[in-house]
Amino acid sequence: MQFKTFEQGIEVNGQTVYAIVDGFKLFKAIAARFLLENEIGEEVEGGDIKIIPEKWYSQEAWLKAFESIAKKVGESVLFQIGLAIPENAKFPPWVKDIESAIKSIDIAYHMNHRKGNIALFDPNTGKMTEGIGHYGFEKVKNENIIVSECENPYPCEFDRGIITTMAKKFEDRAKVLHDDSKPCRKNGAESCTYIISW
Ligand SMILES: [Zn+2]
């Protein structure tokens, strides 16, 4: 279900958290208010917010911020925030085409979250720790199609945004469609499925 953590004690780094501010574009003061209301970041003069990139923030609080944004501003902003994620979060260095770009989302997702002070993906050992769900990757043989089943606590529109930016990075004309024949987190399901084609 969107907005509900899978486990307690998960944290997300400040670099990633900042995508909410970025997603609001010209309305940064509104983004700041949603974050501050959920005890993320510090207020600075002029309605601005200070988020320290290398500091870690509660995933639960960040998801609550998403939930109030969805309720008060609407789901389309969640899509904009998702689009801004790849510009903010850390991604692995081996991304070189649309396939590796979509594949990297799950790795980046785990690199940018931690539990008990340990990141959920260690690039040195390749070890991934569970606790936040996944961004799926399934290439359709002989076709320029990838199916991504996303089972994680983030909202449907947000994930569509992340996948869209990553797909378009290498394939201008890539399309990302939500598979409406599959379950959707907007309706209380555990996952959403997206079809990426180019
Ligand atoms: Zn959905």
Short mmCIF file of C-alpha atoms and ligand atoms in Angstrom, two decimals:
data_model
loop_
_atom_site.label_atom_id
_atom_site.label_comp_id
_atom_site.label_asym_id
_atom_site.label_seq_id
_atom_site.Cartn_x
_atom_site.Cartn_y
_atom_site.Cartn_z
CA MET A 1 0.00 0.00 0.00
CA GLN A 2 1.39 3.40 -0.91
CA PHE A 3 2.71 5.64 1.91
CA LYS A 4 3.09 2.80 4.49
CA THR A 5 6.59 1.60 5.39
CA PHE A 6 7.35 -2.12 5.08
CA GLU A 7 9.57 -1.96 8.17
CA GLN A 8 10.32 0.52 10.91
CA GLY A 9 13.67 2.23 11.34
CA ILE A 10 14.38 2.77 7.64
CA GLU A 11 16.05 6.04 6.68
CA VAL A 12 16.56 7.85 3.39
CA ASN A 13 19.41 10.24 2.62
CA GLY A 14 19.00 14.00 2.36
CA GLN A 15 20.05 14.10 -1.29
CA THR A 16 17.03 11.96 -2.17
CA VAL A 17 14.68 13.78 0.20
CA TYR A 18 15.52 17.03 -1.59
CA ALA A 19 13.71 15.75 -4.71
CA ILE A 20 10.43 16.83 -3.09
CA VAL A 21 11.65 20.43 -3.09
CA ASP A 22 12.90 20.04 -6.66
CA GLY A 23 9.61 18.51 -7.81
CA PHE A 24 7.67 21.55 -6.65
CA LYS A 25 9.79 23.71 -8.99
CA LEU A 26 8.77 27.35 -8.45
CA PHE A 27 6.75 26.49 -5.37
CA LYS A 28 9.62 25.49 -3.11
CA ALA A 29 8.07 27.16 -0.07
CA ILE A 30 5.08 24.81 -0.36
CA ALA A 31 7.36 21.78 -0.54
CA ALA A 32 9.24 23.11 2.50
CA ARG A 33 6.02 23.34 4.46
CA PHE A 34 5.09 19.69 3.80
CA LEU A 35 8.54 18.53 4.86
CA LEU A 36 8.73 20.74 7.96
CA GLU A 37 5.25 19.65 9.07
CA ASN A 38 6.61 16.10 9.05
CA GLU A 39 9.75 17.08 10.97
CA ILE A 40 12.11 16.81 8.04
CA GLY A 41 14.78 19.49 7.62
CA GLU A 42 15.18 22.85 9.31
CA GLU A 43 13.41 26.05 8.55
CA VAL A 44 15.59 28.89 7.32
CA GLU A 45 14.65 32.50 6.76
CA GLY A 46 12.25 33.31 3.93
CA GLY A 47 10.24 30.07 4.17
CA ASP A 48 13.14 28.08 2.78
CA ILE A 49 14.29 24.71 4.07
CA LYS A 50 17.70 23.28 4.87
CA ILE A 51 18.18 19.61 4.06
CA ILE A 52 21.66 18.22 4.57
CA PRO A 53 22.50 15.91 1.62
CA GLU A 54 24.61 13.50 3.68
CA LYS A 55 22.25 13.38 6.62
CA TRP A 56 19.63 10.60 6.92
CA TYR A 57 15.92 11.21 7.47
CA SER A 58 13.07 8.93 8.54
CA GLN A 59 11.42 7.11 5.63
CA GLU A 60 8.19 7.00 7.60
CA ALA A 61 8.16 10.80 7.91
CA TRP A 62 9.08 11.21 4.24
CA LEU A 63 6.19 8.95 3.20
CA LYS A 64 3.84 10.97 5.41
CA ALA A 65 4.94 14.08 3.54
CA PHE A 66 4.05 12.31 0.26
CA GLU A 67 0.68 11.36 1.66
CA SER A 68 -0.22 14.92 2.64
CA ILE A 69 1.03 16.24 -0.72
CA ALA A 70 -1.25 13.74 -2.50
CA LYS A 71 -4.22 14.75 -0.36
CA LYS A 72 -3.75 18.51 -0.47
CA VAL A 73 -2.06 19.21 -3.81
CA GLY A 74 -2.87 16.12 -5.86
CA GLU A 75 -1.13 13.09 -7.31
CA SER A 76 0.33 14.91 -10.32
CA VAL A 77 2.95 16.56 -8.10
CA LEU A 78 4.06 13.08 -7.02
CA PHE A 79 4.83 12.38 -10.68
CA GLN A 80 6.90 15.62 -10.86
CA ILE A 81 8.82 14.62 -7.72
CA GLY A 82 9.48 11.19 -9.21
CA LEU A 83 10.83 12.83 -12.39
CA ALA A 84 13.28 14.79 -10.20
CA ILE A 85 14.62 11.73 -8.32
CA PRO A 86 17.36 10.71 -10.79
CA GLU A 87 18.79 14.26 -10.63
CA ASN A 88 19.03 14.01 -6.87
CA ALA A 89 19.60 10.45 -5.65
CA LYS A 90 22.87 8.55 -6.13
CA PHE A 91 22.90 6.10 -9.04
CA PRO A 92 25.47 3.39 -9.83
CA PRO A 93 28.16 4.31 -12.41
CA TRP A 94 27.42 1.50 -14.90
CA VAL A 95 24.25 3.04 -16.33
CA LYS A 96 24.84 3.31 -20.11
CA ASP A 97 21.58 2.50 -21.93
CA ILE A 98 17.88 2.15 -21.27
CA GLU A 99 18.16 -1.43 -20.01
CA SER A 100 20.91 -0.70 -17.50
CA ALA A 101 19.11 2.52 -16.55
CA ILE A 102 15.91 0.69 -15.60
CA LYS A 103 17.87 -2.10 -13.95
CA SER A 104 19.82 0.43 -11.86
CA ILE A 105 16.68 1.87 -10.22
CA ASP A 106 16.42 -0.99 -7.70
CA ILE A 107 20.15 -0.73 -6.86
CA ALA A 108 19.96 3.06 -6.48
CA TYR A 109 16.83 2.65 -4.37
CA HIS A 110 18.72 0.43 -1.93
CA MET A 111 21.86 2.64 -2.00
CA ASN A 112 19.82 5.65 -0.90
CA HIS A 113 18.07 3.92 2.02
CA ARG A 114 19.60 2.49 5.16
CA LYS A 115 18.71 0.58 8.29
CA GLY A 116 20.70 0.57 11.53
CA ASN A 117 23.22 2.96 9.93
CA ILE A 118 23.97 0.55 7.07
CA ALA A 119 22.98 1.30 3.47
CA LEU A 120 20.73 -1.41 2.01
CA PHE A 121 23.07 -1.85 -0.95
CA ASP A 122 26.84 -2.00 -0.67
CA PRO A 123 28.50 -1.35 -4.07
CA ASN A 124 31.77 -2.90 -2.83
CA THR A 125 30.30 -6.30 -1.99
CA GLY A 126 27.14 -6.20 -4.11
CA LYS A 127 25.15 -7.14 -1.02
CA MET A 128 21.52 -6.06 -0.95
CA THR A 129 19.52 -6.06 2.27
CA GLU A 130 15.73 -6.42 2.25
CA GLY A 131 13.26 -4.13 3.99
CA ILE A 132 11.97 -1.62 1.43
CA GLY A 133 10.65 -3.75 -1.44
CA HIS A 134 11.85 -3.52 -5.04
CA TYR A 135 11.70 -1.98 -8.50
CA GLY A 136 11.34 -4.97 -10.80
CA PHE A 137 13.11 -5.52 -14.12
CA GLU A 138 11.99 -7.97 -16.75
CA LYS A 139 13.10 -7.58 -20.35
CA VAL A 140 10.77 -8.99 -22.99
CA LYS A 141 12.88 -11.13 -25.32
CA ASN A 142 13.43 -9.74 -28.84
CA GLU A 143 11.31 -6.67 -28.16
CA ASN A 144 12.16 -3.20 -26.92
CA ILE A 145 9.96 -3.68 -23.88
CA ILE A 146 10.75 -3.88 -20.18
CA VAL A 147 8.15 -4.74 -17.55
CA SER A 148 8.78 -3.31 -14.10
CA GLU A 149 6.71 -4.52 -11.19
CA CYS A 150 7.22 -2.10 -8.32
CA GLU A 151 6.48 -3.49 -4.91
CA ASN A 152 7.50 -0.76 -2.51
CA PRO A 153 5.83 1.77 -0.19
CA TYR A 154 6.15 4.73 -2.57
CA PRO A 155 3.16 6.10 -4.48
CA CYS A 156 2.15 4.92 -7.95
CA GLU A 157 2.63 8.29 -9.67
CA PHE A 158 6.02 8.87 -8.04
CA ASP A 159 7.41 5.59 -9.41
CA ARG A 160 6.05 6.35 -12.88
CA GLY A 161 8.04 9.60 -12.70
CA ILE A 162 11.32 7.92 -11.70
CA ILE A 163 11.00 5.28 -14.42
CA THR A 164 10.09 7.93 -17.03
CA THR A 165 13.21 10.01 -16.37
CA MET A 166 15.47 6.96 -16.40
CA ALA A 167 13.92 5.62 -19.62
CA LYS A 168 14.12 8.97 -21.44
CA LYS A 169 17.75 9.51 -20.42
CA PHE A 170 18.80 7.14 -23.22
CA GLU A 171 15.71 6.82 -25.41
CA ASP A 172 14.00 10.11 -26.15
CA ARG A 173 10.90 8.42 -27.48
CA ALA A 174 10.51 5.90 -24.66
CA LYS A 175 7.02 5.50 -23.27
CA VAL A 176 6.16 4.44 -19.74
CA LEU A 177 2.66 3.12 -19.22
CA HIS A 178 0.98 1.97 -16.04
CA ASP A 179 -0.42 -1.52 -16.65
CA ASP A 180 -4.02 -1.00 -15.60
CA SER A 181 -4.76 -4.72 -15.90
CA LYS A 182 -2.47 -5.33 -12.89
CA PRO A 183 -3.03 -4.33 -9.23
CA CYS A 184 -2.39 -0.70 -8.28
CA ARG A 185 -1.21 0.76 -4.97
CA LYS A 186 -3.75 3.56 -5.35
CA ASN A 187 -6.38 0.87 -4.71
CA GLY A 188 -4.57 -0.55 -1.70
CA ALA A 189 -2.55 -3.20 -3.58
CA GLU A 190 1.10 -3.98 -2.75
CA SER A 191 2.49 -3.19 -6.18
CA CYS A 192 2.05 -1.46 -9.52
CA THR A 193 3.35 -2.62 -12.89
CA TYR A 194 4.78 -0.35 -15.58
CA ILE A 195 5.51 -1.13 -19.20
CA ILE A 196 8.49 0.67 -20.70
CA SER A 197 8.73 0.58 -24.49
CA TRP A 198 10.94 2.32 -27.05
ZN ZN B 1 -0.43 2.07 -9.70
#
